XYZ file of C-alpha atoms in Angstrom:
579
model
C -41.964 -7.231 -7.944
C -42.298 -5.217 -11.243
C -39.646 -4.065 -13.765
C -37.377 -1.674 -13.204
C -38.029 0.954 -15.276
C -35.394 2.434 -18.150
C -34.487 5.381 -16.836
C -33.761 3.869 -12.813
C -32.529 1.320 -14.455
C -29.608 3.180 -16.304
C -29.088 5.342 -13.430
C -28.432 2.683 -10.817
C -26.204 0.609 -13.345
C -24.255 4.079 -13.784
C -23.664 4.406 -10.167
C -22.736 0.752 -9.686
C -20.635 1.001 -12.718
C -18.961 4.285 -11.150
C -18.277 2.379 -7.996
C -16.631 -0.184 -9.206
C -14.669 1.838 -11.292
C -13.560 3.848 -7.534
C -13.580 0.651 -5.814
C -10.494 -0.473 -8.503
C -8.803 3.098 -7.945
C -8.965 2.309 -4.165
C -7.375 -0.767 -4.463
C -5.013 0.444 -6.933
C -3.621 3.482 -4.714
C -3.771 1.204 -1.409
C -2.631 -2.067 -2.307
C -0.871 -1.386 -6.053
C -3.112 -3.700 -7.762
C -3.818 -2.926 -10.948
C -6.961 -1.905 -12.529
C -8.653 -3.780 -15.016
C -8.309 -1.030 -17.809
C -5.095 -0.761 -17.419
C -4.403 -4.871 -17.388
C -7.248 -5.013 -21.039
C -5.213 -2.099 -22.554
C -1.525 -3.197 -21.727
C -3.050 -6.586 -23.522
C -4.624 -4.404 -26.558
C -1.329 -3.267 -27.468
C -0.038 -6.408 -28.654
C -2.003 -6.445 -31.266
C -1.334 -2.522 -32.760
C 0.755 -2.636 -35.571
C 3.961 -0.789 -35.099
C 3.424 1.369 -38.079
C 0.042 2.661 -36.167
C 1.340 2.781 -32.781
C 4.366 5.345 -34.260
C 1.422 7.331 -36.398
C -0.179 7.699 -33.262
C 2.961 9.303 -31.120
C 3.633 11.131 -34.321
C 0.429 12.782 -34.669
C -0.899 13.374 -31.337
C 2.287 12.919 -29.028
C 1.310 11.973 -25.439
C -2.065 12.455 -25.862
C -2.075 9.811 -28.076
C -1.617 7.556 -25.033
C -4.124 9.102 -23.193
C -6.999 8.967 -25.769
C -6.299 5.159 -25.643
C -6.717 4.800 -21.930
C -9.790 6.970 -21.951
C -11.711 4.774 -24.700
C -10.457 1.726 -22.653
C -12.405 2.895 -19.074
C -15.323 4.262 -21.426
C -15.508 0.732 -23.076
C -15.576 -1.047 -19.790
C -17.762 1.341 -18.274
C -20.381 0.920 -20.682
C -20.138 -2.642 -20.999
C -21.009 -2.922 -17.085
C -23.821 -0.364 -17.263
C -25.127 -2.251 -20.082
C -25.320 -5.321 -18.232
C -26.455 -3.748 -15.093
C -29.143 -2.405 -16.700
C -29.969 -5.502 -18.331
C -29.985 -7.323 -15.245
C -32.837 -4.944 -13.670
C -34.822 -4.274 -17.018
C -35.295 -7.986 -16.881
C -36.362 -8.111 -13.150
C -33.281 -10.482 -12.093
C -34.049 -11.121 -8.311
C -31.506 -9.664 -5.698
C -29.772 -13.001 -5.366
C -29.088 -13.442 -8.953
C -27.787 -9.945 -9.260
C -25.627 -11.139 -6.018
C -24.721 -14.158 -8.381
C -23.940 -11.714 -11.162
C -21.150 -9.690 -9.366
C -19.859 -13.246 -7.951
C -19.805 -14.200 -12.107
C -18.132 -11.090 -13.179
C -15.410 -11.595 -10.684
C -14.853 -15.463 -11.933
C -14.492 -13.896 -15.449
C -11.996 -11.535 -14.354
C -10.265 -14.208 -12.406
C -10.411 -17.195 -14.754
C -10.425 -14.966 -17.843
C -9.453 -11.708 -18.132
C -6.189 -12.717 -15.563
C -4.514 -15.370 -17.702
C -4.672 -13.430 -20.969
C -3.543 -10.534 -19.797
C -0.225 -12.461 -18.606
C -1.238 -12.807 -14.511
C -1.994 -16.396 -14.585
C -5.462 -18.475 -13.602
C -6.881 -16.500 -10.468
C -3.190 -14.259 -10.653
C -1.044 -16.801 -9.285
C 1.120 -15.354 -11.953
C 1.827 -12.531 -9.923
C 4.307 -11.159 -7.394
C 1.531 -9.801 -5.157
C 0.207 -12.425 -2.920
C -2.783 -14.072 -5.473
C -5.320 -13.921 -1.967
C -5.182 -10.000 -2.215
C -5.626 -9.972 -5.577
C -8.856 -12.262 -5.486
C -10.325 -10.656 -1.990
C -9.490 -6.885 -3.867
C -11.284 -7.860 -7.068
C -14.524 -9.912 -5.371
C -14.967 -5.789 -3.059
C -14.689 -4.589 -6.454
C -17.879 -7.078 -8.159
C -19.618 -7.228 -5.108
C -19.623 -3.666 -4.844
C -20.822 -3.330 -8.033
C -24.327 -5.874 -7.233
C -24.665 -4.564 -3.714
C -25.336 -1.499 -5.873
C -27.167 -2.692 -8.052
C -29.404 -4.327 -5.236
C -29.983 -1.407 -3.494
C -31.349 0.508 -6.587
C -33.798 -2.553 -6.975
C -35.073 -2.355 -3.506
C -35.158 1.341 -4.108
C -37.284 1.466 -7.554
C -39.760 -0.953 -5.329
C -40.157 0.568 -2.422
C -44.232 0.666 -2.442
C -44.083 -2.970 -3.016
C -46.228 -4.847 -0.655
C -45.211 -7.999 -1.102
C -42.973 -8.836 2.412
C -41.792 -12.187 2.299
C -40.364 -11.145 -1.702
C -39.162 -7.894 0.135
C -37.545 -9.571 2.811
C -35.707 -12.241 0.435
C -34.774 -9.141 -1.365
C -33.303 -7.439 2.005
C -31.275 -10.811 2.926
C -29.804 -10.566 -0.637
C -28.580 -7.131 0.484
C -27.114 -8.409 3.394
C -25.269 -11.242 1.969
C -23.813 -8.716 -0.593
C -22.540 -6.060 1.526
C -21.334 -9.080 4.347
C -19.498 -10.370 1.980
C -18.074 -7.248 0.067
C -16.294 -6.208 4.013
C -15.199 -9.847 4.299
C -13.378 -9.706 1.184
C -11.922 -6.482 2.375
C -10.981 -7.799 5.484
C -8.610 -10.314 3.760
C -7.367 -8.231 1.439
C -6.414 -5.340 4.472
C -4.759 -8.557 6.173
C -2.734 -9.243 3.487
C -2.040 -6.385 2.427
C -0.992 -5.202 6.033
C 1.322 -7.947 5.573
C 3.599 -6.298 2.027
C 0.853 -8.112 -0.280
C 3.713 -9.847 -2.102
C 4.328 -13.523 -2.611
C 5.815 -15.212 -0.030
C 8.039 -17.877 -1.328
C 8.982 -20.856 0.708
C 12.911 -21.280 -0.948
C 15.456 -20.486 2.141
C 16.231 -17.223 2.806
C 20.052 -16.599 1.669
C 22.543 -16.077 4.139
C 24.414 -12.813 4.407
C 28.230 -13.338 2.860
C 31.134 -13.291 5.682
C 34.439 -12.002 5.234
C 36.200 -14.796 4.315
C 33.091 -15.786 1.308
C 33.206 -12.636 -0.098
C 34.268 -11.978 -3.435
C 36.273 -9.101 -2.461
C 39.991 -9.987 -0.927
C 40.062 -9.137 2.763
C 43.436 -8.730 5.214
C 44.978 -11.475 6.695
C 44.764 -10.926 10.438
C 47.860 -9.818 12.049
C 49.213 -10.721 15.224
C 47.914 -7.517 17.077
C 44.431 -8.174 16.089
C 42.042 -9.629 18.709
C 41.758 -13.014 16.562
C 45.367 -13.795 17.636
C 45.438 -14.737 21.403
C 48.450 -12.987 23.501
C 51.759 -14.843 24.268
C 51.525 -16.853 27.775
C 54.058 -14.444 29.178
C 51.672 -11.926 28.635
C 48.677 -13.639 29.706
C 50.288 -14.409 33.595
C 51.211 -11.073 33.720
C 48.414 -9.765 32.511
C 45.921 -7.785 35.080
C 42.544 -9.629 35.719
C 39.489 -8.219 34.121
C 36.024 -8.667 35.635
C 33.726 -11.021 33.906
C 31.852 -8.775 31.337
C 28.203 -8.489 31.548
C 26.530 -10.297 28.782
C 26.401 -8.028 25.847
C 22.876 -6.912 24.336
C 21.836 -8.092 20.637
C 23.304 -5.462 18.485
C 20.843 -2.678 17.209
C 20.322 -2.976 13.081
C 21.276 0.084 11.046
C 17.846 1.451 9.746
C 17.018 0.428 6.367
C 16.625 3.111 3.806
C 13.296 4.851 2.874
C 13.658 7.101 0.418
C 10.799 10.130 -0.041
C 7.804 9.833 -1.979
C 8.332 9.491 -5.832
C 7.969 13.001 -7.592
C 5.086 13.270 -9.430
C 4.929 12.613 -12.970
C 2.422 13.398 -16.041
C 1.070 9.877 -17.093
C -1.332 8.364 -19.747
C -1.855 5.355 -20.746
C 1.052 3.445 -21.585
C 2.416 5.406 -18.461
C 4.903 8.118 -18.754
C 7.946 9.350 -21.048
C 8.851 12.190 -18.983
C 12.325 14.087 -21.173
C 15.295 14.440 -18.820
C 15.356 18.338 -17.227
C 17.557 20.216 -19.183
C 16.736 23.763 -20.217
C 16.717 23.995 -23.970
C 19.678 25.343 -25.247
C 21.975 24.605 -22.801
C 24.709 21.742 -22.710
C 23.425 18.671 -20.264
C 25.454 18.277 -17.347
C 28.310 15.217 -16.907
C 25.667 13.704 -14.387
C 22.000 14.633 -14.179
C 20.363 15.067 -10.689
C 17.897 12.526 -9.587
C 15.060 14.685 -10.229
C 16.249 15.559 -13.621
C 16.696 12.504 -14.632
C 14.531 11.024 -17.223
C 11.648 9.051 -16.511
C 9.803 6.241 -18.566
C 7.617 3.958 -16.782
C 4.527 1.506 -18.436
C 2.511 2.618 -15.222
C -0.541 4.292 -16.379
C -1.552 5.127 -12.743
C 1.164 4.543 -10.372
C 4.433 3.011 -9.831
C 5.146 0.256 -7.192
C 5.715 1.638 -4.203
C 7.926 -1.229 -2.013
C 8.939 -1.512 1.427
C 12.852 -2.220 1.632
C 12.212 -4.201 5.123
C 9.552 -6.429 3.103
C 11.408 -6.697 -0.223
C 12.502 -10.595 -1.399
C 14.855 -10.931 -4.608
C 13.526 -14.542 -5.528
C 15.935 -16.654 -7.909
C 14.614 -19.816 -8.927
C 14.829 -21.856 -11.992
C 18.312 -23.220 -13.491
C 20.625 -22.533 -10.601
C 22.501 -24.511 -8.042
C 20.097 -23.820 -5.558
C 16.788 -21.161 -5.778
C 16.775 -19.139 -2.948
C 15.176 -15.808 -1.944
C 17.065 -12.624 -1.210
C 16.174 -9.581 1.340
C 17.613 -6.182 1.563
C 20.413 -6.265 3.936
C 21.880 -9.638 2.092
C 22.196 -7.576 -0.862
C 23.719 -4.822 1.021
C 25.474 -7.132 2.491
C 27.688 -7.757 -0.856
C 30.299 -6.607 -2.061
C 29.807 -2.854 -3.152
C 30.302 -1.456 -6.776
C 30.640 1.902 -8.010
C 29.909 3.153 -11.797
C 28.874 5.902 -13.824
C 26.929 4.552 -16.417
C 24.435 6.837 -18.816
C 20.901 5.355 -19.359
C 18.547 5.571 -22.691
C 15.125 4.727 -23.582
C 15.141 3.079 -26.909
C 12.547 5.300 -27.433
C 14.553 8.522 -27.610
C 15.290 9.885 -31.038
C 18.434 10.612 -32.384
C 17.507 13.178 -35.074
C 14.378 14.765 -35.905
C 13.887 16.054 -31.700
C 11.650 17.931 -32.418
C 9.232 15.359 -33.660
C 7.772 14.617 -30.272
C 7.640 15.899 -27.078
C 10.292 14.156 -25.229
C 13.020 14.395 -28.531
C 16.199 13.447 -28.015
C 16.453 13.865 -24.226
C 15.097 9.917 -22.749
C 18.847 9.956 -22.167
C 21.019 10.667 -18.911
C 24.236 9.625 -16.350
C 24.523 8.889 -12.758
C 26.477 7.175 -10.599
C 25.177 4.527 -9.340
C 26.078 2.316 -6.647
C 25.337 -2.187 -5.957
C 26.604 -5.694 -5.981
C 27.440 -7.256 -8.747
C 25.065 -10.061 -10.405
C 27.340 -12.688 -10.246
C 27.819 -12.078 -6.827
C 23.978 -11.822 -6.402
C 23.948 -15.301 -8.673
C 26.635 -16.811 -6.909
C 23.803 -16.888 -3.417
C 22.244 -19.175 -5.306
C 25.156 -21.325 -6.106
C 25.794 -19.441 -9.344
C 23.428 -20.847 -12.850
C 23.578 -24.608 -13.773
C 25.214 -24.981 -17.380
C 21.987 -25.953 -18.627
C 20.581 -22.078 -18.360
C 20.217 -20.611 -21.935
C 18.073 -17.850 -20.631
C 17.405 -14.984 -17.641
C 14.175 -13.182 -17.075
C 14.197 -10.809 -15.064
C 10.691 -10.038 -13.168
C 10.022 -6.495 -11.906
C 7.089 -6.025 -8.871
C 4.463 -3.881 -11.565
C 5.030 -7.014 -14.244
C 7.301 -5.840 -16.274
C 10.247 -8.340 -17.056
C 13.263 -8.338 -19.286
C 15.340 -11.447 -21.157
C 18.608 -11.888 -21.272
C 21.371 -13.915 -22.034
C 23.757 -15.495 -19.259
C 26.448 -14.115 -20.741
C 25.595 -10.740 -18.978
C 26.613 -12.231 -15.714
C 30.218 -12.231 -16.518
C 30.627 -8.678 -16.874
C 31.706 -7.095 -13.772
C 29.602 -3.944 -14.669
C 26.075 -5.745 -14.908
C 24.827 -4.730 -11.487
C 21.944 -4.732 -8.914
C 21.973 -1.118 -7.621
C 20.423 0.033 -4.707
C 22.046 4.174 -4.556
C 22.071 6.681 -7.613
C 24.376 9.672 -6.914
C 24.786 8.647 -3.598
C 21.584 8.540 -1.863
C 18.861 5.548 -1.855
C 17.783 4.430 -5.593
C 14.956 6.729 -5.901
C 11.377 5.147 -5.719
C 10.433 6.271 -9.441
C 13.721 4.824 -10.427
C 13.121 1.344 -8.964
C 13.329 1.172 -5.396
C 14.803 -1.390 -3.317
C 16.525 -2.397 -6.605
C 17.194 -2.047 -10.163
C 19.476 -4.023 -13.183
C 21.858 -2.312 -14.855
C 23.334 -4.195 -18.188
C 26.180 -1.972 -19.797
C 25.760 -1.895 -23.438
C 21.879 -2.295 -23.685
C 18.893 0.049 -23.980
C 16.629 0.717 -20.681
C 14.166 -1.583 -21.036
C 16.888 -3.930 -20.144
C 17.614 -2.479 -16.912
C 14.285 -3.260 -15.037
C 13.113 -1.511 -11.567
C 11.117 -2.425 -9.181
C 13.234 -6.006 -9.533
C 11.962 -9.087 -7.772
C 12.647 -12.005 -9.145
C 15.526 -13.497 -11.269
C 14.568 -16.990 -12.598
C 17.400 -18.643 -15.010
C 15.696 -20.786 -17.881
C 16.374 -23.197 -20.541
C 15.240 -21.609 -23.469
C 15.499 -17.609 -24.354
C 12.644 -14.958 -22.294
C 10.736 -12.455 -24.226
C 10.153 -9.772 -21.570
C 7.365 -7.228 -21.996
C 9.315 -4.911 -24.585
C 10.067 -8.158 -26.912
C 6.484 -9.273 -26.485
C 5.242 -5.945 -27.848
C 7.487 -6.659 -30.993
C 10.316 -4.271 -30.191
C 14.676 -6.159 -30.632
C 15.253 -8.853 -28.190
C 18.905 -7.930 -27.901
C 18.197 -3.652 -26.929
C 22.079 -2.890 -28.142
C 22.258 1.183 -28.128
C 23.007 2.426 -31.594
C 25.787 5.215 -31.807
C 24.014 8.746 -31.332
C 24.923 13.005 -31.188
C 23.104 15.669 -30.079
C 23.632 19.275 -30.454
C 23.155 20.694 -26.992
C 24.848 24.429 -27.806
C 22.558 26.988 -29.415
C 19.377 26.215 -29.103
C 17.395 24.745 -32.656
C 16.530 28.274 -34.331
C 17.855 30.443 -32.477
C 19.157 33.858 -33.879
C 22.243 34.639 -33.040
C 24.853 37.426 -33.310
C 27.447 37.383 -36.191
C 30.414 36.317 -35.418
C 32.450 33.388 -33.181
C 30.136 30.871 -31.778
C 30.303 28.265 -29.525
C 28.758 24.629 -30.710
C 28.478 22.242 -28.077
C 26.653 18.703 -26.983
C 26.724 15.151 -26.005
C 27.949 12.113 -27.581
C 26.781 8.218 -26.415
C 27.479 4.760 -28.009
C 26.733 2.561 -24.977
C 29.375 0.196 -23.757
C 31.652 0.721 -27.221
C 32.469 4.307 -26.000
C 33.352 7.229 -28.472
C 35.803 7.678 -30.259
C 35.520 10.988 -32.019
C 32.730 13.834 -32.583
C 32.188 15.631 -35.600
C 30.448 18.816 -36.689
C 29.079 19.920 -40.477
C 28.099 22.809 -41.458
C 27.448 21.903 -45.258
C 25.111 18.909 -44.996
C 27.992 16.145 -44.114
C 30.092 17.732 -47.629
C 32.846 18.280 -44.894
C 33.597 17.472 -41.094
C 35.221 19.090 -38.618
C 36.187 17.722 -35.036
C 34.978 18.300 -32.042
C 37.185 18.833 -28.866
C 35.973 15.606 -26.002
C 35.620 18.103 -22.987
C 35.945 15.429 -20.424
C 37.049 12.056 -20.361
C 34.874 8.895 -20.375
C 33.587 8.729 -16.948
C 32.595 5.560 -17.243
C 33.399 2.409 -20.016
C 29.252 3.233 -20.772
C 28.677 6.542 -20.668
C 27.696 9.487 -22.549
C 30.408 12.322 -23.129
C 30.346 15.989 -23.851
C 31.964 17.517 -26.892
C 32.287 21.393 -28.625
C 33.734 23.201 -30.957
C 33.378 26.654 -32.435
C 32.320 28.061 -35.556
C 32.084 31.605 -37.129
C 28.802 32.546 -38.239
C 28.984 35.310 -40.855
C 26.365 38.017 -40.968
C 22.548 37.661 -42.308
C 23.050 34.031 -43.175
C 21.060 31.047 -42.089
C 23.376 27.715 -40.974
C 22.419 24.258 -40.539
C 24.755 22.394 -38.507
C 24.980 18.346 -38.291
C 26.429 16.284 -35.780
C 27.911 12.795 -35.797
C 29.954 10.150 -33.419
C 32.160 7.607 -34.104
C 32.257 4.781 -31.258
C 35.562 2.905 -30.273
C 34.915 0.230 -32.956
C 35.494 3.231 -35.496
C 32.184 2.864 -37.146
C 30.683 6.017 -37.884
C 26.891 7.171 -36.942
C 24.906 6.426 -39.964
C 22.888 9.010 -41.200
C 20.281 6.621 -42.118
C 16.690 8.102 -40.091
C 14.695 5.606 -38.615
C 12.145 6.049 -35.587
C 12.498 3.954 -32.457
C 10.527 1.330 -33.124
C 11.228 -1.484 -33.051
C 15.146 -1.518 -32.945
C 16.138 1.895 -31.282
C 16.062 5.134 -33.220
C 18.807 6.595 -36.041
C 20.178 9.500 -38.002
C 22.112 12.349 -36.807
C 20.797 15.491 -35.457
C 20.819 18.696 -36.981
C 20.017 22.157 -35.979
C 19.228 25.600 -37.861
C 20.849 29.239 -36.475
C 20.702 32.093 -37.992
C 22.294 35.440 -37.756
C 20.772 38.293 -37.195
């Protein structure tokens, strides 16, 4: 057969290119697995300096984010049209452009896989490594079946049959195999897609293991047989008819997650609270904020399917399922939540400013009952990752455990945990940042030496402690204003230390005056709301500054810093006029 020519050439590479770019889409909205340019640019970002990576947000916001993903898919696009049209410029037979696909998908298995953190052939992962491999070998096969049927098209007035027939087979083979591979991967996936792990499934706790004091039974209860006076005067009863298996309560599906702007390093979606007006004591679900490293789609995870895996240094690894955890004993608490991203002065620096902050209450069992299934952690354990189902993962110390508050929660303000806030389950660790509290959480595995999760990994504090911060809710930043009495008014939030006192300058911190606390603490880590009032004379121009003191009695500082790597700083500060 002759050459392919240029032009055919880069055409038919374009198209398998395009296809395999769909094919990864595909897999990614049916099966969650992730594409490849999203795995090559969550690895990319380990090596941007921190100093770039915040000139970046700085300069071009979200769309910083989004210009990254887009040169990632361009880059990968045009390395597999270049090699595409390589392969056909010069005049690789059908089989070896079979074999190519087959080698791509060995690199991506063998290579690209255990850099990017998902282990040799992803048996790194929590989804079940067989999907993985079948979903990637339709992607690469796809892409030479392509390829193969743009050679056999460019030579179609070749004469040659036994070459043409060879050619034809190769065809075959590719697209054979390309539905074989997607007949695993629908079996698995048909089948939750996750890893199934062989520990013992825990049992359910009873009344008398629970951690929770229960009643003694009392003589009238039906544990308590009735005197023998009463039982020989006692009327007989027909035998009762064998009693069916008891129906199980539904398990909770909660609705589709809302939909949410995203870019590459996923989203950072501000909590919804109209500018100018003082944030509520707790936020709705769909108002509250959202920050997810998903740059296409969050996990989306069956409750019925769902295992909590805990392995490593504990009495005895085990796996966990919904109704276990249900099962526990039930806490309530109202605990705020806050991106270490958010700012604490200078809002109006990016998009999502000073609102990656809100409260809920929140509802689950506590860890160290959760722990305590697996016979509680072995003195040896010095370390606790926590493994979420779209790879991220948090570290921890075991210290955590002993606070009552640290918490697997499965409700926020009383319904299901929403799907974009971690459905079946979620951590929540008073005291810490939200990249501590993981979603989408599958797997606790206790460990002998301190985890770097995916936050420390990128550079950012291993410990996530919230730093003391004020915002100035009450007017608006700017806003003109009639002379006169004015009302000043916002929220206050220094993690698990609590707050102490609020203060408000209007003289660039040369004096303070307090604030009125308009509620109390709801919770021992959440945010509260403050105000106090002010009278602004006529035709002048006021900048007012906040600042908190938390129940150690340290002040804010006023120091600015941005939120990388160790949380933001500095107080906020707005400018009204009169007019």
């Amino acid at each position: 057969m002759t050459t392919t020519r240029w032009v055919p050439a880069l055409v038919f590479s374009a198209i398998a290119s395009g296809t395999a770019l769909w094919l990864q889409n595909v897999l990614r909205d049916t099966w969650q697995i992730r594409t490849l340019p999203e795995r090559v640019e969550e690895w990319l970002l380990l090596f941007v300096p921190l100093d770039l990576f915040e000139q970046g947000l700085q300069r071009l916001g979200a769309d910083a984010k989004e210009v990254a993903l887009f040169g990632t898919v361009v880059g990968m696009t045009a390395l597999l049209v270049a090699l595409g049209t390589f392969a056909l410029r010069v005049n690789w037979t059908s089989w070896r452009l079979l074999g190519l696909g087959v080698g791509m998908w060995l690199v991506a298995m063998a290579g690209v896989m255990p850099v990017t953190g998902a282990g040799f052939f992803a048996t790194g992962l929590l989804t079940a490594p067989v999907l993985v491999n079948a979903a990637y070998l339709v992607v690469f096969l796809g892409y030479a079946v392509v390829l193969i049927g743009g050679r056999l098209l460019s030579h179609l007035g070749v004469r040659d049959r036994p070459t043409m027939m060879a050619e034809r087979r190769a065809l075959l083979a590719g697209a054979v195999g390309t539905l074989l591979a997607g007949g695993i991967a629908r079996l698995v996936g048909s089948q939750g897609g996750l890893v199934a792990s062989s520990l013992p499934l825990a049992a359910a706790p009873t009344a008398e293991s629970a951690s929770t004091p229960r009643p003694a039974p009392t003589a009238q209860t039906a544990q308590t047989p009735p005197p023998i006076a009463a039982q020989a005067t006692a009327v007989p009863k027909p035998t009762p008819a064998v009693q069916a298996t008891p129906t199980l309560e539904p398990l909770p599906n909660p609705p589709p997650p809302q939909h949410i702007a995203r870019d590459k390093d996923g989203a950072l979606t501000a909590a919804g609270r109209p500018k100018g007006e003082l944030a509520t004591p707790i936020t709705a679900n769909d108002d509250f904020y959202v920050v997810t490293k998903n740059a296409v789609m969050d996990p989306i995870v069956d409750a019925a399917a769902w295992r909590l895996v805990i392995d490593g240094e504990v009495n005895r690894p085990v796996q966990v399922d919904y109704r276990t955890l249900l099962a526990l004993p039930a806490v309530e608490v109202t605990k705020t939540l806050e991106c270490i991203s958010n700012f604490t002065a200078g809002c109006g620096l990016t998009s999502f400013g000073c609102d990656l902050i809100s409260t809920a209450r929140w509802k689950g069992a506590r860890l160290s009952d959760v722990l305590n299934l697996a016979g509680g952690l072995k003195s040896t354990a010095v370390g606790l990752a926590f493994l979420s189902t779209d790879e991220f993962s948090a570290g921890l110390p075991p210290e955590v455990v002993d606070d009552p508050e640290t918490l697997l929660v499965y409700e926020m303000n009383g319904e299901p945990l929403p799907r974009v806030h971690g459905f079946p389950a979620r951590l929540l660790v008073p005291g810490r940042y939200g990249m501590k509290n993981p979603k989408w959480l599958a797997g606790i595995r206790a460990m002998t030496q301190e985890y770097q999760g995916w936050y420390e990994q990128r550079n950012w504090n291993k410990d996530g402690i919230i730093k003391t911060m004020a915002r100035i809710d009450v007017p608006a930043d700017g806003a003109r204003l009639t002379a006169g009495p004015q009302r000043v008014a916002g929220i206050a939030y220094a993690g698990a230390r609590g707050v102490q006192a609020v203060e408000l300058s209007t003289d660039d911190g040369g004096t303070w005056r307090p604030a009125a606390i308009l509620e109390p603490m709801p919770g021992k880590d959440a945010m509260i709301r403050w105000e106090t009032a002010l009278m602004l004379p006529a035709a002048t121009t006021v900048t007012l500054t906040v600042r908190a003191t938390d129940g150690n009695g340290d002040v804010q500082t006023e120091e600015f810093q941005l939120p990388q790597p160790d949380g933001a700083s500095g107080r906020d500060s707005i400018t009204i006029s009169a007019a």
